[in-house]
Amino acid sequence: MRKNEGRTVGLYTKVSPAEKEVIDRKMALLGTTNLRAYLRKQAVDGYVIQLDMSGVAELVRLLRSISNNVNQIARFCNSTRSLYEQDVEDLKQGCAAAWEEIAGLIKKFEKL
């Protein structure tokens, strides 16, 4: 069987010098010098990781909410010299929700 038998579709692309350096570095780590074989193997068998970042967006939303609540409570405490128990409870609930999001994200990352 000839070396290129069955390979009739040509794929061509250009990369930046920085991207070429990364490719060369990865090839060196694998101990390979055949660029075509390396690129073909990566394209066919390489990993593609697609991250669902919706959890991060929700976490950012929760953290902003907590931050806003803390600022409002601090302003209120500075002006009245008092603190309501409900405000503290709201902050605790917000923090608990944020920690739940963080735990969920960690579980997703562990599966990668």
PDB file of N, CA and C in Angstrom:
ATOM      1  N   MET A   1       0.853  -1.171   0.000  1.00  0.00           N
ATOM      2  CA  MET A   1       0.000   0.000   0.000  1.00  0.00           C
ATOM      3  C   MET A   1       0.901   1.237   0.000  1.00  0.00           C
ATOM      4  N   ARG A   2       0.581   2.178  -0.878  1.00  0.00           N
ATOM      5  CA  ARG A   2       1.361   3.407  -0.947  1.00  0.00           C
ATOM      6  C   ARG A   2       1.056   4.291   0.247  1.00  0.00           C
ATOM      7  N   LYS A   3       2.007   5.130   0.582  1.00  0.00           N
ATOM      8  CA  LYS A   3       1.942   5.997   1.754  1.00  0.00           C
ATOM      9  C   LYS A   3       0.699   6.892   1.776  1.00  0.00           C
ATOM     10  N   ASN A   4       0.362   7.550   0.686  1.00  0.00           N
ATOM     11  CA  ASN A   4      -0.735   8.511   0.652  1.00  0.00           C
ATOM     12  C   ASN A   4      -2.016   7.959   0.028  1.00  0.00           C
ATOM     13  N   GLU A   5      -2.068   6.656  -0.158  1.00  0.00           N
ATOM     14  CA  GLU A   5      -3.240   6.071  -0.789  1.00  0.00           C
ATOM     15  C   GLU A   5      -4.500   6.367   0.019  1.00  0.00           C
ATOM     16  N   GLY A   6      -5.533   6.817  -0.673  1.00  0.00           N
ATOM     17  CA  GLY A   6      -6.790   7.138  -0.011  1.00  0.00           C
ATOM     18  C   GLY A   6      -6.870   8.583   0.451  1.00  0.00           C
ATOM     19  N   ARG A   7      -5.769   9.272   0.484  1.00  0.00           N
ATOM     20  CA  ARG A   7      -5.766  10.673   0.900  1.00  0.00           C
ATOM     21  C   ARG A   7      -5.764  11.549  -0.343  1.00  0.00           C
ATOM     22  N   THR A   8      -6.948  11.974  -0.725  1.00  0.00           N
ATOM     23  CA  THR A   8      -7.060  12.739  -1.964  1.00  0.00           C
ATOM     24  C   THR A   8      -7.542  14.171  -1.744  1.00  0.00           C
ATOM     25  N   VAL A   9      -7.918  14.509  -0.525  1.00  0.00           N
ATOM     26  CA  VAL A   9      -8.417  15.856  -0.238  1.00  0.00           C
ATOM     27  C   VAL A   9      -7.309  16.653   0.434  1.00  0.00           C
ATOM     28  N   GLY A  10      -6.951  17.762  -0.191  1.00  0.00           N
ATOM     29  CA  GLY A  10      -5.915  18.612   0.382  1.00  0.00           C
ATOM     30  C   GLY A  10      -6.516  19.664   1.295  1.00  0.00           C
ATOM     31  N   LEU A  11      -5.892  19.870   2.439  1.00  0.00           N
ATOM     32  CA  LEU A  11      -6.284  20.927   3.364  1.00  0.00           C
ATOM     33  C   LEU A  11      -5.087  21.847   3.547  1.00  0.00           C
ATOM     34  N   TYR A  12      -5.304  23.118   3.401  1.00  0.00           N
ATOM     35  CA  TYR A  12      -4.201  24.069   3.492  1.00  0.00           C
ATOM     36  C   TYR A  12      -4.590  25.210   4.420  1.00  0.00           C
ATOM     37  N   THR A  13      -3.659  25.634   5.230  1.00  0.00           N
ATOM     38  CA  THR A  13      -3.915  26.743   6.142  1.00  0.00           C
ATOM     39  C   THR A  13      -2.609  27.465   6.435  1.00  0.00           C
ATOM     40  N   LYS A  14      -2.726  28.661   6.933  1.00  0.00           N
ATOM     41  CA  LYS A  14      -1.560  29.427   7.351  1.00  0.00           C
ATOM     42  C   LYS A  14      -1.653  29.672   8.845  1.00  0.00           C
ATOM     43  N   VAL A  15      -0.498  29.774   9.487  1.00  0.00           N
ATOM     44  CA  VAL A  15      -0.441  30.071  10.918  1.00  0.00           C
ATOM     45  C   VAL A  15       0.524  31.230  11.131  1.00  0.00           C
ATOM     46  N   SER A  16       0.399  31.871  12.283  1.00  0.00           N
ATOM     47  CA  SER A  16       1.318  32.956  12.625  1.00  0.00           C
ATOM     48  C   SER A  16       2.639  32.358  13.092  1.00  0.00           C
ATOM     49  N   PRO A  17       3.697  33.153  13.115  1.00  0.00           N
ATOM     50  CA  PRO A  17       4.971  32.644  13.646  1.00  0.00           C
ATOM     51  C   PRO A  17       4.840  32.132  15.083  1.00  0.00           C
ATOM     52  N   ALA A  18       4.042  32.811  15.899  1.00  0.00           N
ATOM     53  CA  ALA A  18       3.859  32.362  17.286  1.00  0.00           C
ATOM     54  C   ALA A  18       3.144  31.014  17.330  1.00  0.00           C
ATOM     55  N   GLU A  19       2.130  30.837  16.495  1.00  0.00           N
ATOM     56  CA  GLU A  19       1.420  29.553  16.449  1.00  0.00           C
ATOM     57  C   GLU A  19       2.351  28.442  15.969  1.00  0.00           C
ATOM     58  N   LYS A  20       3.202  28.746  14.998  1.00  0.00           N
ATOM     59  CA  LYS A  20       4.162  27.759  14.489  1.00  0.00           C
ATOM     60  C   LYS A  20       5.129  27.341  15.591  1.00  0.00           C
ATOM     61  N   GLU A  21       5.551  28.284  16.407  1.00  0.00           N
ATOM     62  CA  GLU A  21       6.444  27.955  17.526  1.00  0.00           C
ATOM     63  C   GLU A  21       5.765  27.003  18.505  1.00  0.00           C
ATOM     64  N   VAL A  22       4.495  27.245  18.775  1.00  0.00           N
ATOM     65  CA  VAL A  22       3.744  26.362  19.677  1.00  0.00           C
ATOM     66  C   VAL A  22       3.646  24.968  19.076  1.00  0.00           C
ATOM     67  N   ILE A  23       3.330  24.891  17.800  1.00  0.00           N
ATOM     68  CA  ILE A  23       3.241  23.597  17.109  1.00  0.00           C
ATOM     69  C   ILE A  23       4.581  22.875  17.176  1.00  0.00           C
ATOM     70  N   ASP A  24       5.666  23.592  16.885  1.00  0.00           N
ATOM     71  CA  ASP A  24       7.001  22.993  16.928  1.00  0.00           C
ATOM     72  C   ASP A  24       7.338  22.479  18.330  1.00  0.00           C
ATOM     73  N   ARG A  25       6.969  23.277  19.341  1.00  0.00           N
ATOM     74  CA  ARG A  25       7.238  22.883  20.725  1.00  0.00           C
ATOM     75  C   ARG A  25       6.475  21.603  21.085  1.00  0.00           C
ATOM     76  N   LYS A  26       5.216  21.532  20.676  1.00  0.00           N
ATOM     77  CA  LYS A  26       4.411  20.344  20.979  1.00  0.00           C
ATOM     78  C   LYS A  26       4.933  19.124  20.233  1.00  0.00           C
ATOM     79  N   MET A  27       5.360  19.333  18.999  1.00  0.00           N
ATOM     80  CA  MET A  27       5.927  18.223  18.235  1.00  0.00           C
ATOM     81  C   MET A  27       7.205  17.713  18.905  1.00  0.00           C
ATOM     82  N   ALA A  28       8.020  18.643  19.389  1.00  0.00           N
ATOM     83  CA  ALA A  28       9.265  18.250  20.056  1.00  0.00           C
ATOM     84  C   ALA A  28       8.972  17.452  21.320  1.00  0.00           C
ATOM     85  N   LEU A  29       7.940  17.865  22.061  1.00  0.00           N
ATOM     86  CA  LEU A  29       7.573  17.119  23.267  1.00  0.00           C
ATOM     87  C   LEU A  29       7.177  15.687  22.943  1.00  0.00           C
ATOM     88  N   LEU A  30       6.555  15.507  21.776  1.00  0.00           N
ATOM     89  CA  LEU A  30       6.141  14.163  21.354  1.00  0.00           C
ATOM     90  C   LEU A  30       7.261  13.397  20.656  1.00  0.00           C
ATOM     91  N   GLY A  31       8.323  14.103  20.315  1.00  0.00           N
ATOM     92  CA  GLY A  31       9.435  13.451  19.634  1.00  0.00           C
ATOM     93  C   GLY A  31       9.149  13.159  18.167  1.00  0.00           C
ATOM     94  N   THR A  32       8.302  13.971  17.547  1.00  0.00           N
ATOM     95  CA  THR A  32       7.984  13.762  16.136  1.00  0.00           C
ATOM     96  C   THR A  32       8.499  14.929  15.311  1.00  0.00           C
ATOM     97  N   THR A  33       8.874  14.635  14.068  1.00  0.00           N
ATOM     98  CA  THR A  33       9.337  15.690  13.163  1.00  0.00           C
ATOM     99  C   THR A  33       8.465  15.802  11.915  1.00  0.00           C
ATOM    100  N   ASN A  34       7.512  14.895  11.762  1.00  0.00           N
ATOM    101  CA  ASN A  34       6.657  14.887  10.585  1.00  0.00           C
ATOM    102  C   ASN A  34       5.445  15.798  10.840  1.00  0.00           C
ATOM    103  N   LEU A  35       5.527  17.028  10.329  1.00  0.00           N
ATOM    104  CA  LEU A  35       4.481  18.012  10.562  1.00  0.00           C
ATOM    105  C   LEU A  35       3.136  17.555  10.018  1.00  0.00           C
ATOM    106  N   ARG A  36       3.112  17.020   8.809  1.00  0.00           N
ATOM    107  CA  ARG A  36       1.845  16.581   8.217  1.00  0.00           C
ATOM    108  C   ARG A  36       1.182  15.492   9.049  1.00  0.00           C
ATOM    109  N   ALA A  37       1.961  14.528   9.486  1.00  0.00           N
ATOM    110  CA  ALA A  37       1.411  13.434  10.294  1.00  0.00           C
ATOM    111  C   ALA A  37       0.895  13.973  11.628  1.00  0.00           C
ATOM    112  N   TYR A  38       1.652  14.889  12.224  1.00  0.00           N
ATOM    113  CA  TYR A  38       1.241  15.472  13.505  1.00  0.00           C
ATOM    114  C   TYR A  38      -0.076  16.237  13.360  1.00  0.00           C
ATOM    115  N   LEU A  39      -0.161  17.111  12.361  1.00  0.00           N
ATOM    116  CA  LEU A  39      -1.373  17.903  12.159  1.00  0.00           C
ATOM    117  C   LEU A  39      -2.571  17.020  11.823  1.00  0.00           C
ATOM    118  N   ARG A  40      -2.341  15.988  11.008  1.00  0.00           N
ATOM    119  CA  ARG A  40      -3.426  15.073  10.658  1.00  0.00           C
ATOM    120  C   ARG A  40      -3.909  14.340  11.911  1.00  0.00           C
ATOM    121  N   LYS A  41      -2.993  13.863  12.727  1.00  0.00           N
ATOM    122  CA  LYS A  41      -3.345  13.139  13.952  1.00  0.00           C
ATOM    123  C   LYS A  41      -4.111  14.052  14.907  1.00  0.00           C
ATOM    124  N   GLN A  42      -3.668  15.293  15.052  1.00  0.00           N
ATOM    125  CA  GLN A  42      -4.353  16.237  15.932  1.00  0.00           C
ATOM    126  C   GLN A  42      -5.750  16.564  15.406  1.00  0.00           C
ATOM    127  N   ALA A  43      -5.869  16.758  14.107  1.00  0.00           N
ATOM    128  CA  ALA A  43      -7.164  17.101  13.520  1.00  0.00           C
ATOM    129  C   ALA A  43      -8.154  15.950  13.653  1.00  0.00           C
ATOM    130  N   VAL A  44      -7.685  14.723  13.526  1.00  0.00           N
ATOM    131  CA  VAL A  44      -8.574  13.568  13.567  1.00  0.00           C
ATOM    132  C   VAL A  44      -8.806  13.074  14.995  1.00  0.00           C
ATOM    133  N   ASP A  45      -7.749  12.998  15.798  1.00  0.00           N
ATOM    134  CA  ASP A  45      -7.855  12.377  17.120  1.00  0.00           C
ATOM    135  C   ASP A  45      -7.659  13.345  18.286  1.00  0.00           C
ATOM    136  N   GLY A  46      -7.324  14.595  17.999  1.00  0.00           N
ATOM    137  CA  GLY A  46      -7.049  15.556  19.073  1.00  0.00           C
ATOM    138  C   GLY A  46      -8.293  15.897  19.859  1.00  0.00           C
ATOM    139  N   TYR A  47      -8.088  16.397  21.034  1.00  0.00           N
ATOM    140  CA  TYR A  47      -9.195  16.778  21.902  1.00  0.00           C
ATOM    141  C   TYR A  47      -9.702  18.168  21.560  1.00  0.00           C
ATOM    142  N   VAL A  48     -10.992  18.306  21.575  1.00  0.00           N
ATOM    143  CA  VAL A  48     -11.631  19.602  21.459  1.00  0.00           C
ATOM    144  C   VAL A  48     -12.471  19.761  22.712  1.00  0.00           C
ATOM    145  N   ILE A  49     -12.164  20.781  23.476  1.00  0.00           N
ATOM    146  CA  ILE A  49     -12.886  21.004  24.719  1.00  0.00           C
ATOM    147  C   ILE A  49     -13.749  22.238  24.554  1.00  0.00           C
ATOM    148  N   GLN A  50     -15.034  22.044  24.721  1.00  0.00           N
ATOM    149  CA  GLN A  50     -15.971  23.158  24.644  1.00  0.00           C
ATOM    150  C   GLN A  50     -16.530  23.365  26.043  1.00  0.00           C
ATOM    151  N   LEU A  51     -16.262  24.523  26.602  1.00  0.00           N
ATOM    152  CA  LEU A  51     -16.694  24.809  27.955  1.00  0.00           C
ATOM    153  C   LEU A  51     -18.025  25.548  27.948  1.00  0.00           C
ATOM    154  N   ASP A  52     -18.935  25.095  28.773  1.00  0.00           N
ATOM    155  CA  ASP A  52     -20.192  25.795  28.981  1.00  0.00           C
ATOM    156  C   ASP A  52     -19.948  26.806  30.091  1.00  0.00           C
ATOM    157  N   MET A  53     -19.853  28.065  29.715  1.00  0.00           N
ATOM    158  CA  MET A  53     -19.510  29.104  30.669  1.00  0.00           C
ATOM    159  C   MET A  53     -20.743  29.762  31.291  1.00  0.00           C
ATOM    160  N   SER A  54     -21.917  29.196  31.090  1.00  0.00           N
ATOM    161  CA  SER A  54     -23.129  29.796  31.657  1.00  0.00           C
ATOM    162  C   SER A  54     -23.072  29.798  33.178  1.00  0.00           C
ATOM    163  N   GLY A  55     -22.446  28.795  33.770  1.00  0.00           N
ATOM    164  CA  GLY A  55     -22.292  28.757  35.225  1.00  0.00           C
ATOM    165  C   GLY A  55     -21.421  29.887  35.731  1.00  0.00           C
ATOM    166  N   VAL A  56     -20.396  30.232  34.955  1.00  0.00           N
ATOM    167  CA  VAL A  56     -19.526  31.341  35.338  1.00  0.00           C
ATOM    168  C   VAL A  56     -20.302  32.651  35.274  1.00  0.00           C
ATOM    169  N   ALA A  57     -21.125  32.804  34.244  1.00  0.00           N
ATOM    170  CA  ALA A  57     -21.939  34.018  34.119  1.00  0.00           C
ATOM    171  C   ALA A  57     -22.892  34.138  35.305  1.00  0.00           C
ATOM    172  N   GLU A  58     -23.480  33.029  35.711  1.00  0.00           N
ATOM    173  CA  GLU A  58     -24.381  33.040  36.869  1.00  0.00           C
ATOM    174  C   GLU A  58     -23.605  33.374  38.140  1.00  0.00           C
ATOM    175  N   LEU A  59     -22.409  32.835  38.267  1.00  0.00           N
ATOM    176  CA  LEU A  59     -21.576  33.122  39.435  1.00  0.00           C
ATOM    177  C   LEU A  59     -21.224  34.607  39.490  1.00  0.00           C
ATOM    178  N   VAL A  60     -20.860  35.173  38.357  1.00  0.00           N
ATOM    179  CA  VAL A  60     -20.548  36.606  38.304  1.00  0.00           C
ATOM    180  C   VAL A  60     -21.767  37.424  38.707  1.00  0.00           C
ATOM    181  N   ARG A  61     -22.947  37.029  38.238  1.00  0.00           N
ATOM    182  CA  ARG A  61     -24.171  37.727  38.603  1.00  0.00           C
ATOM    183  C   ARG A  61     -24.401  37.678  40.109  1.00  0.00           C
ATOM    184  N   LEU A  62     -24.219  36.494  40.692  1.00  0.00           N
ATOM    185  CA  LEU A  62     -24.403  36.344  42.132  1.00  0.00           C
ATOM    186  C   LEU A  62     -23.398  37.182  42.920  1.00  0.00           C
ATOM    187  N   LEU A  63     -22.154  37.175  42.479  1.00  0.00           N
ATOM    188  CA  LEU A  63     -21.123  37.945  43.177  1.00  0.00           C
ATOM    189  C   LEU A  63     -21.390  39.442  43.085  1.00  0.00           C
ATOM    190  N   ARG A  64     -21.877  39.911  41.940  1.00  0.00           N
ATOM    191  CA  ARG A  64     -22.239  41.322  41.808  1.00  0.00           C
ATOM    192  C   ARG A  64     -23.380  41.669  42.754  1.00  0.00           C
ATOM    193  N   SER A  65     -24.345  40.779  42.849  1.00  0.00           N
ATOM    194  CA  SER A  65     -25.481  40.997  43.731  1.00  0.00           C
ATOM    195  C   SER A  65     -25.020  41.085  45.187  1.00  0.00           C
ATOM    196  N   ILE A  66     -24.152  40.159  45.582  1.00  0.00           N
ATOM    197  CA  ILE A  66     -23.622  40.172  46.948  1.00  0.00           C
ATOM    198  C   ILE A  66     -22.859  41.468  47.199  1.00  0.00           C
ATOM    199  N   SER A  67     -22.025  41.843  46.239  1.00  0.00           N
ATOM    200  CA  SER A  67     -21.239  43.071  46.371  1.00  0.00           C
ATOM    201  C   SER A  67     -22.143  44.293  46.530  1.00  0.00           C
ATOM    202  N   ASN A  68     -23.185  44.361  45.717  1.00  0.00           N
ATOM    203  CA  ASN A  68     -24.130  45.479  45.828  1.00  0.00           C
ATOM    204  C   ASN A  68     -24.808  45.487  47.196  1.00  0.00           C
ATOM    205  N   ASN A  69     -25.210  44.313  47.673  1.00  0.00           N
ATOM    206  CA  ASN A  69     -25.853  44.231  48.981  1.00  0.00           C
ATOM    207  C   ASN A  69     -24.917  44.675  50.093  1.00  0.00           C
ATOM    208  N   VAL A  70     -23.672  44.244  50.027  1.00  0.00           N
ATOM    209  CA  VAL A  70     -22.694  44.634  51.049  1.00  0.00           C
ATOM    210  C   VAL A  70     -22.518  46.155  51.046  1.00  0.00           C
ATOM    211  N   ASN A  71     -22.423  46.740  49.860  1.00  0.00           N
ATOM    212  CA  ASN A  71     -22.265  48.197  49.786  1.00  0.00           C
ATOM    213  C   ASN A  71     -23.475  48.925  50.359  1.00  0.00           C
ATOM    214  N   GLN A  72     -24.665  48.452  50.049  1.00  0.00           N
ATOM    215  CA  GLN A  72     -25.872  49.086  50.568  1.00  0.00           C
ATOM    216  C   GLN A  72     -25.949  48.959  52.086  1.00  0.00           C
ATOM    217  N   ILE A  73     -25.615  47.783  52.593  1.00  0.00           N
ATOM    218  CA  ILE A  73     -25.643  47.574  54.042  1.00  0.00           C
ATOM    219  C   ILE A  73     -24.589  48.447  54.724  1.00  0.00           C
ATOM    220  N   ALA A  74     -23.406  48.534  54.129  1.00  0.00           N
ATOM    221  CA  ALA A  74     -22.352  49.366  54.715  1.00  0.00           C
ATOM    222  C   ALA A  74     -22.783  50.832  54.767  1.00  0.00           C
ATOM    223  N   ARG A  75     -23.388  51.326  53.694  1.00  0.00           N
ATOM    224  CA  ARG A  75     -23.870  52.710  53.696  1.00  0.00           C
ATOM    225  C   ARG A  75     -24.927  52.917  54.774  1.00  0.00           C
ATOM    226  N   PHE A  76     -25.851  51.961  54.864  1.00  0.00           N
ATOM    227  CA  PHE A  76     -26.918  52.057  55.857  1.00  0.00           C
ATOM    228  C   PHE A  76     -26.334  52.041  57.276  1.00  0.00           C
ATOM    229  N   CYS A  77     -25.387  51.109  57.513  1.00  0.00           N
ATOM    230  CA  CYS A  77     -24.776  51.006  58.845  1.00  0.00           C
ATOM    231  C   CYS A  77     -24.009  52.283  59.193  1.00  0.00           C
ATOM    232  N   ASN A  78     -23.318  52.847  58.238  1.00  0.00           N
ATOM    233  CA  ASN A  78     -22.561  54.080  58.482  1.00  0.00           C
ATOM    234  C   ASN A  78     -23.488  55.247  58.792  1.00  0.00           C
ATOM    235  N   SER A  79     -24.661  55.278  58.192  1.00  0.00           N
ATOM    236  CA  SER A  79     -25.562  56.420  58.413  1.00  0.00           C
ATOM    237  C   SER A  79     -26.434  56.249  59.650  1.00  0.00           C
ATOM    238  N   THR A  80     -26.789  55.005  59.985  1.00  0.00           N
ATOM    239  CA  THR A  80     -27.711  54.793  61.110  1.00  0.00           C
ATOM    240  C   THR A  80     -27.058  54.126  62.315  1.00  0.00           C
ATOM    241  N   ARG A  81     -25.879  53.589  62.151  1.00  0.00           N
ATOM    242  CA  ARG A  81     -25.184  52.844  63.204  1.00  0.00           C
ATOM    243  C   ARG A  81     -25.985  51.631  63.687  1.00  0.00           C
ATOM    244  N   SER A  82     -26.767  51.024  62.757  1.00  0.00           N
ATOM    245  CA  SER A  82     -27.519  49.811  63.098  1.00  0.00           C
ATOM    246  C   SER A  82     -27.484  48.848  61.921  1.00  0.00           C
ATOM    247  N   LEU A  83     -27.774  47.584  62.216  1.00  0.00           N
ATOM    248  CA  LEU A  83     -27.750  46.535  61.198  1.00  0.00           C
ATOM    249  C   LEU A  83     -28.947  45.623  61.415  1.00  0.00           C
ATOM    250  N   TYR A  84     -29.668  45.331  60.348  1.00  0.00           N
ATOM    251  CA  TYR A  84     -30.838  44.465  60.458  1.00  0.00           C
ATOM    252  C   TYR A  84     -30.454  43.012  60.241  1.00  0.00           C
ATOM    253  N   GLU A  85     -31.076  42.155  61.032  1.00  0.00           N
ATOM    254  CA  GLU A  85     -30.819  40.718  60.930  1.00  0.00           C
ATOM    255  C   GLU A  85     -31.168  40.188  59.543  1.00  0.00           C
ATOM    256  N   GLN A  86     -32.217  40.708  58.924  1.00  0.00           N
ATOM    257  CA  GLN A  86     -32.639  40.256  57.592  1.00  0.00           C
ATOM    258  C   GLN A  86     -31.562  40.549  56.554  1.00  0.00           C
ATOM    259  N   ASP A  87     -30.874  41.690  56.698  1.00  0.00           N
ATOM    260  CA  ASP A  87     -29.790  42.021  55.764  1.00  0.00           C
ATOM    261  C   ASP A  87     -28.671  40.991  55.845  1.00  0.00           C
ATOM    262  N   VAL A  88     -28.331  40.607  57.058  1.00  0.00           N
ATOM    263  CA  VAL A  88     -27.284  39.597  57.253  1.00  0.00           C
ATOM    264  C   VAL A  88     -27.745  38.264  56.673  1.00  0.00           C
ATOM    265  N   GLU A  89     -28.991  37.908  56.878  1.00  0.00           N
ATOM    266  CA  GLU A  89     -29.535  36.650  56.348  1.00  0.00           C
ATOM    267  C   GLU A  89     -29.516  36.652  54.820  1.00  0.00           C
ATOM    268  N   ASP A  90     -29.878  37.788  54.218  1.00  0.00           N
ATOM    269  CA  ASP A  90     -29.841  37.895  52.753  1.00  0.00           C
ATOM    270  C   ASP A  90     -28.431  37.677  52.222  1.00  0.00           C
ATOM    271  N   LEU A  91     -27.450  38.249  52.918  1.00  0.00           N
ATOM    272  CA  LEU A  91     -26.052  38.054  52.505  1.00  0.00           C
ATOM    273  C   LEU A  91     -25.643  36.589  52.636  1.00  0.00           C
ATOM    274  N   LYS A  92     -26.045  35.957  53.714  1.00  0.00           N
ATOM    275  CA  LYS A  92     -25.721  34.536  53.900  1.00  0.00           C
ATOM    276  C   LYS A  92     -26.309  33.692  52.778  1.00  0.00           C
ATOM    277  N   GLN A  93     -27.557  33.977  52.411  1.00  0.00           N
ATOM    278  CA  GLN A  93     -28.196  33.231  51.330  1.00  0.00           C
ATOM    279  C   GLN A  93     -27.489  33.481  49.997  1.00  0.00           C
ATOM    280  N   GLY A  94     -27.106  34.714  49.748  1.00  0.00           N
ATOM    281  CA  GLY A  94     -26.374  35.031  48.520  1.00  0.00           C
ATOM    282  C   GLY A  94     -25.043  34.314  48.456  1.00  0.00           C
ATOM    283  N   CYS A  95     -24.343  34.290  49.575  1.00  0.00           N
ATOM    284  CA  CYS A  95     -23.052  33.580  49.626  1.00  0.00           C
ATOM    285  C   CYS A  95     -23.245  32.087  49.430  1.00  0.00           C
ATOM    286  N   ALA A  96     -24.281  31.532  50.035  1.00  0.00           N
ATOM    287  CA  ALA A  96     -24.558  30.095  49.872  1.00  0.00           C
ATOM    288  C   ALA A  96     -24.845  29.771  48.409  1.00  0.00           C
ATOM    289  N   ALA A  97     -25.612  30.628  47.731  1.00  0.00           N
ATOM    290  CA  ALA A  97     -25.912  30.406  46.311  1.00  0.00           C
ATOM    291  C   ALA A  97     -24.643  30.485  45.474  1.00  0.00           C
ATOM    292  N   ALA A  98     -23.774  31.435  45.806  1.00  0.00           N
ATOM    293  CA  ALA A  98     -22.511  31.565  45.068  1.00  0.00           C
ATOM    294  C   ALA A  98     -21.651  30.322  45.264  1.00  0.00           C
ATOM    295  N   TRP A  99     -21.576  29.817  46.505  1.00  0.00           N
ATOM    296  CA  TRP A  99     -20.796  28.616  46.767  1.00  0.00           C
ATOM    297  C   TRP A  99     -21.365  27.402  46.046  1.00  0.00           C
ATOM    298  N   GLU A 100     -22.680  27.332  45.919  1.00  0.00           N
ATOM    299  CA  GLU A 100     -23.292  26.234  45.156  1.00  0.00           C
ATOM    300  C   GLU A 100     -22.875  26.300  43.689  1.00  0.00           C
ATOM    301  N   GLU A 101     -22.857  27.498  43.127  1.00  0.00           N
ATOM    302  CA  GLU A 101     -22.415  27.667  41.738  1.00  0.00           C
ATOM    303  C   GLU A 101     -20.960  27.254  41.584  1.00  0.00           C
ATOM    304  N   ILE A 102     -20.123  27.668  42.535  1.00  0.00           N
ATOM    305  CA  ILE A 102     -18.703  27.312  42.484  1.00  0.00           C
ATOM    306  C   ILE A 102     -18.539  25.799  42.549  1.00  0.00           C
ATOM    307  N   ALA A 103     -19.268  25.145  43.440  1.00  0.00           N
ATOM    308  CA  ALA A 103     -19.183  23.683  43.559  1.00  0.00           C
ATOM    309  C   ALA A 103     -19.622  23.014  42.267  1.00  0.00           C
ATOM    310  N   GLY A 104     -20.678  23.533  41.644  1.00  0.00           N
ATOM    311  CA  GLY A 104     -21.136  22.978  40.369  1.00  0.00           C
ATOM    312  C   GLY A 104     -20.093  23.142  39.273  1.00  0.00           C
ATOM    313  N   LEU A 105     -19.443  24.294  39.237  1.00  0.00           N
ATOM    314  CA  LEU A 105     -18.394  24.518  38.237  1.00  0.00           C
ATOM    315  C   LEU A 105     -17.221  23.569  38.463  1.00  0.00           C
ATOM    316  N   ILE A 106     -16.839  23.390  39.699  1.00  0.00           N
ATOM    317  CA  ILE A 106     -15.724  22.487  40.007  1.00  0.00           C
ATOM    318  C   ILE A 106     -16.052  21.070  39.548  1.00  0.00           C
ATOM    319  N   LYS A 107     -17.274  20.626  39.768  1.00  0.00           N
ATOM    320  CA  LYS A 107     -17.666  19.282  39.320  1.00  0.00           C
ATOM    321  C   LYS A 107     -17.578  19.161  37.804  1.00  0.00           C
ATOM    322  N   LYS A 108     -18.000  20.225  37.093  1.00  0.00           N
ATOM    323  CA  LYS A 108     -17.905  20.201  35.633  1.00  0.00           C
ATOM    324  C   LYS A 108     -16.456  20.126  35.174  1.00  0.00           C
ATOM    325  N   PHE A 109     -15.584  20.918  35.831  1.00  0.00           N
ATOM    326  CA  PHE A 109     -14.170  20.914  35.450  1.00  0.00           C
ATOM    327  C   PHE A 109     -13.501  19.586  35.778  1.00  0.00           C
ATOM    328  N   GLU A 110     -13.932  18.924  36.844  1.00  0.00           N
ATOM    329  CA  GLU A 110     -13.362  17.628  37.193  1.00  0.00           C
ATOM    330  C   GLU A 110     -13.645  16.573  36.141  1.00  0.00           C
ATOM    331  N   LYS A 111     -14.735  16.738  35.393  1.00  0.00           N
ATOM    332  CA  LYS A 111     -15.117  15.767  34.353  1.00  0.00           C
ATOM    333  C   LYS A 111     -14.288  15.926  33.091  1.00  0.00           C
ATOM    334  N   LEU A 112     -13.567  17.042  32.966  1.00  0.00           N
ATOM    335  CA  LEU A 112     -12.795  17.274  31.732  1.00  0.00           C
ATOM    336  C   LEU A 112     -11.625  16.342  31.625  1.00  0.00           C
TER     337      LEU A 112
END
